[in-house]
Each structure stands twice: as structure tokens, then as C-alpha cells.
Amino acid sequence: MDRNQAEQRIVKLRELLEEYGYHYYVLDQPLVSDAEYDQLLQELISLEGEFPELMSEDSPSVRVGGIPLPHFVKVEHEVPMLSLGNAFNDDDLRDFDRRIRQGIEGEPSYSCELKIDGLAISLRYENGRFVRGATRGDGTTGEDITQNLKTIGSIPLRLKEAVDIEVRGEAFMPKRSFEALNQAKEQAGEEKFANPRNAAAGSLRQLDPKIAAKRNLDIFLYGIGLLKGKTLDSHHEGLAYLRTLGFKVNEESQYCENIDEVIEYIHSWLEKRTALPYEIDGIVIKLDSLSQQKALGFTAKSPRWAIAYKFPAEEVVTKLIGIELTVGRTGAITPTALLEPVIVAGTTVKRASLHNEDLIREKDIKIGDSVVIKKAGDIIPEVVNVLPKLRTGIEQEFNMPTHCPECESELVRLEGEVALRCINPKCPAQIREGLIHFVSRNAMNIDGLGEKVIAQLFSHQLIEDVADIYKLEREELLKLERMGEKSVDNLLEAIEATKENSLERLLFGLGIRFVGAKAAKTLAAHFETMEALQKASFEELTDVHEIGDKMADSIVSYFDSEEVSELINELRELGVNLTYKGAKPTNAQEAIDSAFAGKTIVLTGKLEKLSRNEAAEQIEALGGKVTGSVSKNTDIVIAGVDAGSKLAKAKKLEITVWDEDQLIEELGKRG
Ligand code: IVH
């Protein structure tokens, strides 16, 4: 085939593929079989390979994903991408309607849409061609993810009119694709995504577009940011226009004459929503008339003309197959319901805390019962109630044990407490949990020393109290399973570094009853040294603002013990800092604005310009949370020199990775 023939064929193939793709992805009405489509696509790809000068940025072949990017580029949104206020019930909706009426002339009518649970995306078209796609980011600045978005079949690369337009919508992962992806992850022994939203966000945060291309993402467009050379009167007209341009617009939207119709529409979705092939977390209600919208305007964060109705937490029925007991750091025995696995709000639930015996009695929970489960705040699973009508007679009453499941000493119920407690100070479960607490994030924050490693060290009797952590030896550690030279060295280095921690971390880590992280800070700032605190009387303690009688009592009796003084002397001799170093005060506004706000960050590898603890403190002062291990909940991994397994894991989980310079640059922006 000569160049001319190739060009003609390429043009034809692109036209066909575009048309077939539109019918398949946008209209959901395929014109040809998948095999036929793939064959034409392969033909196009090979012709473009043969004649690279004929390649075009909006050829359907770009949908398979091009070459990986080194990093994402920031983009400023010309029109900010705001969020919405929430409504939780009919009263909230009627209040919303009332506020609207006060601010407009004439009667309001509304456009109701499903609130798709994915991530907000902006798409820019120039002359009808897709030129840039971005995430919402903080609303003002997002990230350019054009290459990834091009892999979404329902995003047109070319519109049906040559317009300049910026549109907004929600990218998401359909439930079935999410389940298939997690199944594949499970088989590969990889960590699963918590829910379809995280899976969609994780996929679009990939630097390699070929990964996004495999993730079967989709998008519904729901709004127009900027439009040149055309005026519209209403929101529903805007949606119809988006459809004529070739965008995928959700078909379930409805125009409502008044708030009663809105409420009716919402009620109709309470039941139906679980049957949808994608997740929704509510309904968005928008004032339909654009001139009325304009009259109402915006608050700092959201438009006054729209609101999001949030569905009540999803409730699901399953069987309670057993009750497991765990012994906490303070000896409290906590029962946990073991459940037949069930999907609630997008994730599989197998356990739910039952808190204490009283709750089991109150809810009349028996083993074998059918129970209603929901997620509090859509995160923590809980048993709402049992369904006694479904009992068959084989359900079994649950009785709390009389003896500790771990050390077998008799359990007691202290006056005024609901929990049963093991009061044996030598109970191995309590000691182990105390050690886990000591190394945890808000306490000494020892990197690489998580629950599992502590349990391992404890069962090998390498640590019996917290001072032993600072006595660990390289040779002993190397003998343990899964402990290579590199991880042992990293661990010892991390332990060593925490000797420099400011006093409040140690104080909190010791696990003195009633002394939380905040009180530990108050105490450390007030008394400045461990010695002064050890000597403090009840009165001196209660003189400190925020320290009450109960806590003061507990502190005095804690330091009264001979064993405790010995432990503290030991820590001193081992070189653990026992003074308050004063952390940088948090500037509330900076923390809200910063790139770290609400984010979970992991530091790994050797930092050269900052110490680990300096970096962690500064990130925390800006509202970030620094944790030791990389999981699906991690937002950013800061990789220093020679970063190893954590970096690898971050890449596997598709988490954003920064180097030290990027970190310093972000910290620098905030003084
Ligand atoms: S309209 C000014 N419509 O919900 C904000 N949002 O807090 C206009 N969302 O960030 C948003 N489905 O990510 C709108 N049909 C829909 C939506 C929708 C999902 C998301 C969107 C936005 C968040 C609102």
C-alpha cells in the first residue's frame, strides 16, 4: 500500500472506529461485534506504525495508551471546580427550596441527577478537539491527566460540532469492572482497592496510560464550565446540548417542576440505587434556570443554586457466624462479630466491633443470627440490629468468658465500667498491645515496626518491655523470618532516629491510662522534662489547664511504681530523649490550604536535606498524617535515596511518589 492509499484507509478506519466507539461506549448500543472493532483498530494501529507521519493526537488508536509520563503537570482551572452543600432529609431539601425562593424572581424548577461516586473531571475542547483533561484537585489547581482520559472510550476525541467548550463530569469505575479488578488483584496477591471510587482515582493517577486503558473506566458529563459563542437558558438544555455534542450524559436525570417532585424523585431512588451498574452516593439537585442561578451566585465553597442529597448509609443483612474476643492494651476485652462476608457500600465486610457485653445484651445478639449491618460514616462496619423473626432455633446465646482468653486469669468488671478487664499486668496480650501502641504513629512512630513485626519480636522474646526495643541487636534480628540485611538495617536506623523524639511522643507511648496524644503534649509542654513530670504532685497536675482529677490521679499512681522508675532510667541510659523539644505551632489556615491537608503520607529511603522527623513534623503541621507503611490509604510516598520495598509497593498500588526536592518545594510554599 502506498502512502496515499494508506492515508485514505486511515481516514476511513478512524471514521468507522469513532462511530462504532460512540455507539458502543456512549449510547451503549454496539453496531458491530467486539472482534470486528478490535480487528479494525489493529489495522489502524499497524498502518499508523508504518506511516508515523500520519499519526494524529485524536486518532482512536491513542485509546490504547501511549508512553508513560515522568510526572503529572499542574493545571489551573479557569472556572473553579466547586463542591456542593449537603442535604440529608426532606426538611433540608425544603429549606434549600426556601432559600432559593428568597433569592430569585419567579418560581424555581429543578434538574435532578444521580450523584455518581467517582471523581470530578474537567475536559477542554478547542475547535471540537479534545485538548486537555484534568482532575479537580483542590478546585483551583488540578493535574493534567489527558493521556489517561483518552483511554476512556466514552470521552469523545472529536465532538460533533467544532466548538470551544470546557465540560465537567464524573469519571467512575462500574461495579462489575471493580469486582473483576479486585479479584485479579487478590489472585496476584496484591492489595485490593477499598471501593470503586478509589479504584477509579488510582487508575487515573497512573503515569502509564496503558494501565488506565485496561481499567474499563467510564464517565458521565453533568455540566459546562466554559462555552464560547452560544448561550443556553437552562441546565436541562445544557445536558441535552452535551448529548448532541457526543458526550455521555446520564439518562436518569429528571426535570422537576417543584420541590415536591424533587422529593418524589429522590424517594424513588432510595430502593432502586443498589440495582444500578455503578455506585451513586446521592442525588444532585440544581436550580434549572441559568439566569436564576446567576442571581443566586456562590458562597466561598459552593453554588447557592445546587445541593447534594446524601443517601442514608446502606444497610445489608448477613449472618453472624461467631464472636471473637480480643484483649486490648488496657486489658479490656472487646467482642468482635465475625460475619458471613457481604458487600456494604462498595466493600466486603467480614467483621464488626460489638464494643462490649452490654451492647450484645441490649441488641439481643445471638450467634447464628441474621443481622443488619451498616457502615458508620460509610467506613466502620457496625451491627444495627438483629432480625429475631428469622431465627430457626439453633442460634446460640453468647456469654462473655470469666477468664482472659490469652492468660486465663480471672476477668473483672471495674466499678462504673462496661468493659470486662484482664487485670493481670503480665498478660502477654496486654504487653504486646502496649508495645504496638508504643511504636504507633502518634507515639514513637517507629518506621517499619508495625503490628506484625512487634508480634514476631514479642513471640521470640526479643522484646518484653518498651526499653527492649532500643536494645535490639542486628544479629538477633537477622535470624528472624522475612528479615533481610536491608530491612534489619532500616529498622535499626528507624529505631535509633526515634531516640530524638520530643517528650510528648514517649509520654503518649507509655500508655498511661487516660493520657491521650493531646494531653501528652500539654503535659510535655508544661513540665518540659520527664523528671519534672515524675515529681509532679496531684495539685501541680490539676493546675495545668485541661488536666482533670481522673487523669492526674492516674499519672501520679503510674509514676509511683518502682518498675516505672526503673523503665525510665533504662530509657535514659539507652539515650532516649526525655525532654520537650517544642513542635512548630500549626497554622490552621496553612494546614487547610496545603497540599498535605487530610492526606496520608509515607516517608521512605534516606532523606538528605531534612531528617525524617523534621519532615514528618512539618508535614503534620500542614495538616498531613505521616504513617509508617504503604497501603491503599496512602496518598503520597516521599522516596529518598535507596528507597526500597515501600517505593515498590507504592508503585504497585499506583500511589503518587515525590522525591525529596518535591517535598521541600511543597513545604517551602508554606514558609
Ligand atoms: S454538580 C459546583 N452533578 O459531586 C459543583 N456533581 O460535591 C457542581 N458529582 O465534585 C457539581 N455527580 O465530583 C454534580 N450529577 C452531578 C454529580 C456531581 C457526582 C460529584 C462531583 C462534585 C461533587 C459535589
XYZ file of C-alpha atoms and ligand atoms in Angstrom:
695
model
C 0.000 0.000 0.000
C 1.437 3.415 -0.918
C 1.231 6.460 1.297
C -1.819 7.813 -0.476
C -3.778 4.633 -0.149
C -2.690 4.325 3.456
C -3.899 7.819 4.211
C -7.291 7.141 2.697
C -7.621 3.892 4.585
C -6.544 5.550 7.843
C -9.170 8.268 7.433
C -11.818 5.633 6.751
C -10.767 3.475 9.715
C -10.795 6.430 12.079
C -14.256 7.410 10.935
C -15.573 3.888 11.406
C -13.909 3.343 14.752
C -15.153 6.685 16.033
C -18.697 5.862 15.004
C -18.551 2.318 16.410
C -16.939 3.574 19.609
C -19.624 6.214 20.057
C -22.399 3.641 19.692
C -20.650 1.196 21.993
C -19.371 3.442 24.789
C -21.706 6.426 24.773
C -25.017 5.046 23.541
C -24.464 1.543 24.854
C -25.808 0.188 21.523
C -22.986 -1.613 19.740
C -23.153 -1.663 15.938
C -20.520 -4.360 15.445
C -19.013 -7.196 17.448
C -16.036 -6.578 19.746
C -13.937 -8.764 17.486
C -14.732 -6.676 14.428
C -13.932 -3.456 16.280
C -10.624 -4.861 17.532
C -9.660 -6.019 14.068
C -10.207 -2.553 12.593
C -8.330 -0.968 15.486
C -5.361 -3.297 14.963
C -5.349 -2.453 11.267
C -5.295 1.262 12.103
C -2.506 0.831 14.646
C -0.331 -1.070 12.216
C -0.915 1.419 9.369
C -0.037 4.304 11.679
C 3.068 2.368 12.684
C 4.055 2.040 9.059
C 3.375 5.714 8.295
C 4.140 7.526 11.544
C 3.801 10.931 9.875
C 0.074 10.201 9.515
C -0.378 9.759 13.274
C -2.817 12.156 14.904
C -3.470 13.053 18.542
C -7.165 12.325 18.154
C -6.869 9.027 16.354
C -8.911 6.284 18.099
C -5.629 4.370 18.362
C -4.495 6.672 21.193
C -7.122 4.978 23.364
C -4.821 2.021 23.983
C -2.494 4.342 25.895
C 0.758 5.946 24.824
C 4.099 6.207 26.578
C 4.322 6.797 30.352
C 4.729 10.345 31.676
C 7.556 11.331 34.036
C 5.057 13.163 36.276
C 1.736 14.989 36.074
C 1.670 18.666 35.184
C -0.460 21.025 37.278
C -3.273 22.914 35.585
C -5.220 25.918 36.789
C -8.977 25.744 36.293
C -10.206 28.859 34.523
C -13.535 28.470 36.289
C -13.014 26.944 39.759
C -14.434 23.459 40.318
C -16.509 23.873 43.450
C -18.168 21.356 45.721
C -21.762 21.132 46.925
C -23.546 21.660 50.212
C -25.347 18.604 51.611
C -28.941 17.719 52.431
C -29.779 14.620 54.453
C -33.575 14.653 54.630
C -36.746 16.218 53.250
C -36.565 19.149 55.676
C -33.109 20.057 54.408
C -34.491 19.996 50.867
C -37.430 22.238 51.747
C -35.020 24.656 53.467
C -32.961 24.682 50.293
C -36.094 25.480 48.261
C -36.995 28.289 50.697
C -33.528 29.854 50.420
C -33.770 29.678 46.635
C -37.177 31.383 46.576
C -35.843 34.221 48.710
C -33.063 34.893 46.233
C -34.833 34.739 42.879
C -37.709 36.240 40.959
C -40.405 33.808 39.887
C -40.855 30.156 40.652
C -37.949 27.712 40.835
C -37.871 24.446 38.908
C -35.119 21.897 39.289
C -32.952 19.436 37.454
C -32.228 16.258 39.454
C -29.303 13.978 38.673
C -27.702 10.921 40.146
C -24.626 11.792 42.192
C -22.095 9.431 40.693
C -19.475 8.229 43.161
C -16.265 8.747 41.274
C -14.018 11.728 40.761
C -14.709 15.096 39.196
C -13.011 15.710 35.871
C -12.731 18.693 33.542
C -12.453 18.188 29.771
C -11.416 21.003 27.423
C -12.152 21.024 23.702
C -10.825 23.516 21.188
C -12.456 23.615 17.815
C -14.216 20.405 18.767
C -10.979 18.561 19.548
C -10.155 17.166 22.968
C -7.110 19.110 24.113
C -6.888 18.695 27.864
C -8.412 16.725 30.691
C -7.732 17.409 34.343
C -8.634 16.300 37.835
C -10.457 18.670 40.155
C -7.539 18.781 42.596
C -8.252 21.408 45.229
C -10.797 23.080 42.954
C -8.392 25.747 41.687
C -5.479 23.588 40.570
C -5.737 20.052 39.297
C -3.488 17.666 37.405
C -3.305 17.158 33.666
C -4.377 13.564 33.038
C -5.232 13.940 29.342
C -3.377 10.789 28.283
C -5.269 8.672 30.772
C -8.628 10.220 29.927
C -8.127 9.496 26.241
C -8.241 5.817 27.124
C -11.846 6.179 28.334
C -13.962 5.082 25.384
C -16.904 7.327 26.234
C -14.814 10.515 26.124
C -15.093 11.838 22.560
C -11.772 12.785 20.998
C -13.673 14.898 18.497
C -17.081 16.489 19.048
C -19.951 16.578 16.607
C -19.583 20.397 16.380
C -16.321 22.356 16.185
C -16.910 24.267 19.423
C -14.653 25.631 22.175
C -16.024 24.197 25.376
C -14.948 23.048 28.809
C -17.198 20.381 30.329
C -17.339 18.682 33.695
C -18.301 15.243 34.745
C -17.633 12.305 36.978
C -15.225 9.546 35.972
C -16.004 6.235 37.640
C -15.453 2.519 37.567
C -18.560 0.380 37.017
C -19.263 -2.130 39.815
C -18.529 -5.156 37.638
C -15.168 -3.843 36.498
C -14.305 -3.017 40.085
C -15.099 -6.536 41.231
C -13.137 -8.088 38.383
C -10.161 -5.825 39.103
C -10.154 -6.704 42.791
C -10.480 -10.378 42.018
C -7.443 -10.156 39.759
C -5.572 -8.230 42.453
C -6.429 -10.853 45.020
C -5.193 -13.642 42.772
C -1.962 -11.770 42.183
C -1.562 -11.366 45.940
C -1.845 -7.599 45.604
C -3.686 -5.223 47.853
C -7.260 -4.613 46.747
C -8.959 -1.273 46.212
C -11.321 -0.242 49.001
C -14.133 0.853 46.679
C -14.846 1.741 43.045
C -14.125 5.412 43.680
C -10.596 4.700 44.913
C -10.083 2.292 42.049
C -11.104 4.947 39.521
C -8.946 7.610 41.164
C -5.993 5.222 41.428
C -6.310 4.275 37.777
C -6.380 7.874 36.589
C -3.377 8.722 38.781
C -1.245 6.275 36.811
C 1.654 7.760 34.930
C 1.425 4.912 32.454
C -1.739 5.351 30.349
C -1.662 1.695 29.334
C -2.742 0.814 32.866
C -5.659 3.237 32.810
C -6.610 1.795 29.409
C -7.094 -1.638 30.969
C -9.251 -0.404 33.822
C -12.528 -0.031 31.965
C -13.364 3.417 33.272
C -16.374 5.428 32.217
C -17.647 8.982 32.581
C -20.922 10.900 32.785
C -20.828 14.591 31.936
C -23.057 16.838 34.037
C -22.078 20.436 33.484
C -20.475 23.118 31.365
C -17.587 25.189 32.721
C -16.990 27.464 29.747
C -18.705 27.726 26.385
C -17.864 30.163 23.613
C -20.314 31.524 21.069
C -23.523 30.001 22.370
C -25.952 30.868 25.120
C -28.180 28.464 26.963
C -31.161 29.202 29.178
C -31.406 26.233 31.436
C -29.423 23.392 32.922
C -31.532 20.683 31.275
C -30.991 22.364 27.931
C -27.254 22.243 28.680
C -27.419 18.499 29.316
C -29.282 17.966 26.050
C -26.660 20.049 24.236
C -23.863 17.937 25.743
C -25.634 14.878 24.349
C -25.806 16.354 20.857
C -22.074 17.069 21.003
C -21.477 13.347 21.558
C -20.917 13.261 25.321
C -22.252 10.563 27.585
C -24.893 12.109 29.826
C -26.717 10.066 32.434
C -30.198 9.078 31.266
C -31.761 9.079 34.714
C -31.740 12.876 35.112
C -35.145 14.431 35.548
C -36.622 17.880 35.228
C -38.824 18.653 38.268
C -41.422 21.445 38.374
C -41.109 21.962 42.126
C -39.531 20.662 45.328
C -42.306 18.079 45.858
C -41.395 16.439 42.594
C -37.729 16.577 43.616
C -38.524 14.756 46.857
C -40.563 12.162 44.991
C -37.680 11.576 42.589
C -35.252 11.128 45.477
C -37.513 8.671 47.286
C -37.839 6.630 44.137
C -34.053 6.158 44.107
C -33.656 5.034 47.712
C -34.629 1.498 46.702
C -33.512 1.426 43.101
C -29.989 2.631 43.615
C -28.357 -0.674 44.512
C -29.531 -2.156 41.210
C -27.516 0.381 39.178
C -24.356 -0.930 37.482
C -22.336 1.900 39.082
C -22.224 3.427 42.551
C -24.065 6.583 43.452
C -23.901 8.308 46.821
C -26.799 10.691 46.456
C -28.807 12.920 44.175
C -27.695 16.354 42.964
C -30.435 18.975 42.741
C -29.765 22.011 40.570
C -31.907 25.077 40.032
C -32.758 24.739 36.356
C -32.865 28.331 35.087
C -29.391 29.699 34.374
C -30.468 33.304 34.924
C -31.843 32.346 38.329
C -28.595 30.511 39.064
C -26.709 33.664 38.235
C -28.888 35.744 40.575
C -28.044 33.430 43.487
C -24.321 33.087 42.863
C -21.852 31.235 45.071
C -20.559 31.019 48.599
C -16.787 30.581 49.027
C -17.083 26.842 48.510
C -20.241 26.008 46.631
C -23.017 27.340 44.443
C -26.161 28.534 46.248
C -28.270 27.098 43.438
C -27.402 23.433 43.904
C -27.288 20.882 46.703
C -26.334 17.234 47.133
C -28.818 14.949 48.837
C -26.818 12.199 50.560
C -28.379 8.777 50.910
C -28.563 7.264 54.376
C -25.892 4.604 54.915
C -26.635 1.403 53.034
C -27.907 -1.420 55.251
C -27.349 -5.048 54.398
C -28.421 -8.319 56.012
C -25.937 -11.091 56.724
C -25.298 -13.885 59.238
C -23.291 -13.527 62.408
C -21.233 -16.708 62.474
C -19.191 -16.156 65.592
C -17.850 -13.739 68.169
C -14.126 -13.254 68.621
C -12.592 -11.783 71.756
C -9.533 -9.573 71.813
C -7.561 -8.259 74.758
C -6.558 -4.619 74.440
C -3.608 -2.718 75.824
C -5.542 -1.783 78.960
C -6.844 -5.317 79.447
C -10.325 -4.501 78.157
C -11.932 -7.468 76.438
C -13.609 -6.498 73.173
C -16.004 -8.783 71.334
C -15.984 -8.641 67.533
C -18.709 -10.065 65.335
C -17.490 -12.463 62.661
C -19.809 -12.166 59.692
C -20.580 -14.051 56.555
C -18.780 -11.800 54.047
C -21.104 -9.263 52.491
C -20.642 -6.133 50.390
C -21.670 -2.939 52.149
C -21.216 0.460 50.491
C -18.817 -0.992 47.969
C -16.535 -3.155 50.095
C -16.602 -6.611 51.618
C -17.310 -6.670 55.331
C -16.333 -9.680 57.446
C -16.114 -8.208 60.939
C -17.813 -5.571 63.049
C -16.965 -4.413 66.553
C -19.577 -5.239 69.184
C -17.831 -2.965 71.726
C -18.857 -4.745 74.942
C -21.117 -7.244 76.595
C -23.847 -4.695 77.344
C -24.265 -3.977 73.668
C -24.636 -7.684 72.913
C -27.371 -7.941 75.559
C -29.070 -4.715 74.526
C -29.314 -5.799 70.916
C -30.053 -9.387 71.928
C -27.377 -10.712 69.587
C -27.024 -14.482 69.284
C -24.521 -16.499 67.296
C -26.179 -17.620 64.076
C -28.500 -14.604 63.967
C -29.343 -12.701 60.810
C -28.087 -9.193 61.447
C -28.388 -5.818 59.734
C -25.005 -4.233 59.016
C -24.152 -0.687 58.014
C -21.030 1.395 57.900
C -20.926 4.305 60.309
C -19.799 7.347 58.359
C -19.647 4.876 55.460
C -16.377 3.499 56.878
C -16.621 1.490 60.108
C -18.919 -1.542 59.972
C -21.432 -1.938 62.772
C -24.338 -4.207 63.664
C -27.520 -2.141 63.571
C -29.901 -4.793 64.894
C -30.765 -8.469 64.676
C -33.756 -9.929 62.862
C -35.316 -12.194 65.511
C -38.076 -13.270 63.114
C -35.513 -15.090 61.000
C -34.375 -17.265 63.915
C -34.625 -21.026 63.440
C -33.948 -22.089 66.993
C -30.348 -23.149 66.520
C -28.986 -19.697 67.397
C -26.756 -19.699 70.429
C -26.668 -17.291 73.331
C -23.237 -15.711 73.722
C -21.716 -15.478 77.168
C -18.627 -13.486 77.925
C -15.877 -15.676 79.347
C -14.956 -15.493 83.013
C -11.248 -15.800 82.240
C -8.834 -13.969 79.939
C -8.674 -15.726 76.550
C -4.938 -15.066 76.483
C -3.549 -15.561 80.019
C -6.508 -17.247 81.697
C -6.531 -15.011 84.744
C -9.957 -14.091 86.072
C -11.683 -11.150 84.411
C -13.168 -8.322 86.442
C -15.678 -5.607 85.784
C -14.416 -2.431 87.427
C -16.947 -0.169 89.050
C -18.694 2.129 86.625
C -17.216 0.407 83.591
C -18.960 -1.598 80.908
C -15.879 -3.496 79.783
C -14.654 -6.713 81.318
C -10.958 -6.471 82.042
C -7.983 -8.699 82.470
C -6.062 -7.079 85.323
C -3.009 -9.296 85.161
C -0.159 -6.841 84.469
C 1.853 -9.691 82.969
C -0.874 -10.697 80.493
C 1.046 -11.229 77.224
C -1.778 -9.779 75.123
C -1.704 -6.528 77.073
C 2.075 -6.290 76.885
C 2.045 -6.948 73.140
C -0.704 -4.386 72.549
C 1.192 -1.894 74.722
C 4.282 -2.380 72.577
C 2.228 -1.881 69.415
C 0.876 1.310 70.896
C 4.386 2.496 71.819
C 5.662 2.312 68.242
C 2.445 3.630 66.652
C 2.177 6.786 64.613
C 1.125 9.250 67.315
C 3.518 7.711 69.821
C 7.176 6.983 68.952
C 6.285 6.471 65.301
C 8.896 3.853 64.508
C 9.009 3.206 60.801
C 8.950 -0.437 59.792
C 7.868 -1.611 63.226
C 4.228 -2.445 62.715
C 1.872 -4.783 64.444
C 3.198 -7.906 62.725
C 6.872 -7.277 63.445
C 6.123 -6.449 67.070
C 4.170 -9.688 67.432
C 7.082 -11.564 65.878
C 9.688 -9.947 68.156
C 7.472 -10.499 71.158
C 6.836 -14.157 70.447
C 10.601 -14.691 70.015
C 11.072 -12.970 73.374
C 13.320 -10.341 71.873
C 11.230 -7.606 73.469
C 9.372 -7.705 76.735
C 9.074 -4.037 77.515
C 9.477 -0.836 75.531
C 13.110 -0.347 76.570
C 13.962 -3.654 74.894
C 13.133 -2.071 71.535
C 16.241 0.097 71.936
C 18.357 -2.921 72.820
C 17.593 -4.974 69.709
C 20.677 -6.408 68.059
C 21.377 -6.854 64.400
C 22.424 -10.497 64.663
C 19.294 -11.495 66.554
C 17.045 -9.726 64.095
C 18.731 -11.361 61.121
C 17.729 -14.762 62.434
C 14.052 -13.920 62.122
C 11.853 -14.901 59.237
C 11.411 -12.308 56.479
C 14.206 -10.117 57.912
C 16.903 -9.460 55.354
C 20.014 -7.348 55.905
C 18.436 -4.338 54.294
C 15.229 -4.415 56.322
C 17.109 -5.032 59.564
C 19.385 -2.064 58.896
C 16.438 0.138 58.008
C 14.604 -0.932 61.114
C 17.555 -0.283 63.426
C 18.089 3.076 61.822
C 14.427 3.979 62.278
C 14.508 2.912 65.926
C 17.680 4.925 66.531
C 16.141 8.027 64.986
C 13.190 7.984 67.395
C 15.539 8.455 70.344
C 15.455 12.117 69.359
C 11.662 12.404 69.589
C 10.231 15.159 71.713
C 8.938 14.075 75.141
C 5.218 14.016 74.292
C 5.658 11.047 71.951
C 7.252 8.960 74.673
C 4.647 10.076 77.217
C 1.797 9.066 74.988
C 3.603 5.868 74.024
C 3.937 4.715 77.626
C 0.190 4.262 77.620
C -0.618 5.906 80.950
C -4.365 5.496 81.417
C -6.441 8.476 80.260
C -3.384 10.231 78.779
C -4.127 10.660 75.099
C -1.884 12.242 72.486
C -3.254 15.700 73.168
C -2.868 15.517 76.954
C 0.657 14.141 76.476
C 1.520 17.243 74.500
C 0.017 19.539 77.122
C 1.944 17.769 79.874
C 5.224 17.756 77.957
C 4.915 21.440 77.089
C 4.128 22.303 80.701
C 6.653 20.182 82.597
C 9.306 20.099 79.868
C 11.224 17.138 81.324
C 10.281 13.628 82.336
C 11.912 14.242 85.705
C 9.672 17.200 86.480
C 6.614 15.226 85.498
C 7.650 12.226 87.593
C 7.871 14.506 90.617
C 4.636 16.410 89.951
C 2.000 16.232 92.671
C -1.728 15.779 92.119
C -2.247 19.528 92.711
C 0.515 20.571 90.354
C -1.031 18.376 87.704
C -4.610 19.583 88.092
C -3.302 23.165 87.978
C -2.490 22.529 84.346
C -5.288 23.591 82.075
C -7.034 20.559 80.544
C -5.738 18.065 83.143
C -8.609 16.788 85.297
C -8.688 14.819 88.551
C -9.011 11.437 86.953
C -6.005 11.905 84.713
C -3.929 13.487 87.474
C -4.692 10.514 89.698
C -3.700 8.083 87.031
C -0.426 9.928 86.332
C 0.561 10.080 89.996
C -0.076 6.405 90.565
C 1.707 5.476 87.329
C 4.915 7.252 88.324
C 4.624 5.937 91.861
C 5.649 2.495 90.724
C 9.190 1.240 91.221
C 9.028 -0.608 87.908
C 8.146 2.563 86.038
C 11.098 4.492 87.527
C 13.380 1.665 86.503
C 11.980 1.654 82.996
C 12.510 5.387 82.632
C 16.078 5.160 83.943
C 16.725 2.439 81.444
C 15.355 4.543 78.587
C 17.549 7.446 79.721
C 20.624 5.244 79.748
C 19.779 3.949 76.320
C 19.869 7.525 75.050
C 16.157 8.165 74.584
C 15.383 11.865 74.823
C 13.266 12.790 77.851
C 12.735 16.478 77.211
C 10.184 18.559 75.369
C 11.524 19.992 72.156
C 8.538 22.140 71.231
C 6.979 21.465 67.880
C 6.354 24.134 65.323
C 2.905 25.573 66.009
C 0.334 24.681 63.414
C -1.037 27.499 61.361
C -4.642 26.477 60.863
C -5.195 28.227 57.530
C -1.927 26.976 56.105
C -2.856 23.481 57.116
C -6.168 23.733 55.299
C -4.612 25.128 52.134
C -1.593 22.897 51.936
C -1.047 20.013 49.576
C -0.779 17.759 52.646
C -4.123 18.627 54.223
C -6.028 15.477 55.070
C -3.500 13.358 53.176
C -1.706 10.278 54.414
C 1.989 10.395 53.646
C 4.761 7.830 53.938
C 8.450 8.730 54.090
C 10.889 6.145 52.834
C 14.542 5.904 51.918
C 17.218 8.288 53.079
C 16.366 11.984 53.050
C 19.430 14.143 52.537
C 18.302 17.652 53.348
C 15.824 17.059 56.140
C 15.756 14.491 58.903
C 12.821 12.080 58.840
C 11.376 13.588 61.960
C 11.757 17.161 60.723
C 9.974 16.223 57.536
C 7.224 14.434 59.449
C 6.736 17.328 61.834
C 6.468 19.868 59.048
C 4.035 17.724 57.095
C 1.918 17.254 60.189
C 1.992 20.962 60.937
C 0.465 21.409 57.476
C -2.362 19.026 58.192
C -0.874 15.811 56.784
C -0.669 12.475 58.515
C 2.620 10.603 58.386
C 2.404 6.835 58.624
C 4.945 4.054 58.530
C 3.653 1.675 55.957
C 2.325 1.973 52.458
C -1.248 0.839 51.973
C -4.138 1.684 49.727
C -4.927 4.519 52.123
C -1.620 6.237 51.425
C -1.895 9.379 49.294
C 1.743 10.342 48.758
C 5.000 8.462 49.197
C 8.128 10.572 49.616
C 11.006 8.499 48.320
C 14.527 9.405 49.400
C 17.758 7.802 48.269
C 17.796 3.998 48.086
C 14.096 3.693 48.751
C 13.254 0.028 48.546
C 10.213 -2.097 49.156
C 7.925 0.766 50.196
C 8.596 2.563 46.952
C 7.963 -0.624 45.035
C 4.710 -1.108 46.874
C 3.695 2.497 46.217
C 4.256 1.933 42.510
C 2.286 -1.255 42.607
C -0.605 0.472 44.341
C -0.290 3.381 41.950
C 0.283 5.948 44.649
C 1.758 9.364 43.875
C 5.506 9.369 44.541
C 7.570 12.508 45.231
C 11.297 12.871 45.671
C 12.816 14.946 48.461
C 13.071 18.049 46.288
C 9.359 17.970 45.510
C 8.666 17.644 49.220
C 10.894 20.595 50.051
C 9.298 22.633 47.317
C 5.807 21.960 48.710
C 6.944 22.680 52.275
C 8.667 25.809 51.030
C 5.456 27.149 49.503
C 4.082 27.328 53.011
C 7.034 29.147 54.529
S -22.574 19.175 40.040
C -20.403 23.201 41.735
N -23.571 16.859 39.358
O -20.195 15.563 43.492
C -20.291 21.711 41.839
N -21.678 16.888 40.795
O -19.621 17.977 45.821
C -21.061 21.106 40.727
N -20.860 14.689 41.400
O -17.294 17.424 42.990
C -21.109 19.656 40.865
N -22.326 13.518 40.254
O -17.499 15.240 41.783
C -22.613 17.499 40.068
N -24.526 14.900 38.616
C -23.581 15.520 39.330
C -22.605 14.828 40.069
C -21.674 15.562 40.800
C -21.278 13.464 41.055
C -19.737 14.975 42.318
C -18.719 15.924 41.771
C -18.613 17.075 42.722
C -19.280 16.523 43.948
C -20.107 17.604 44.620
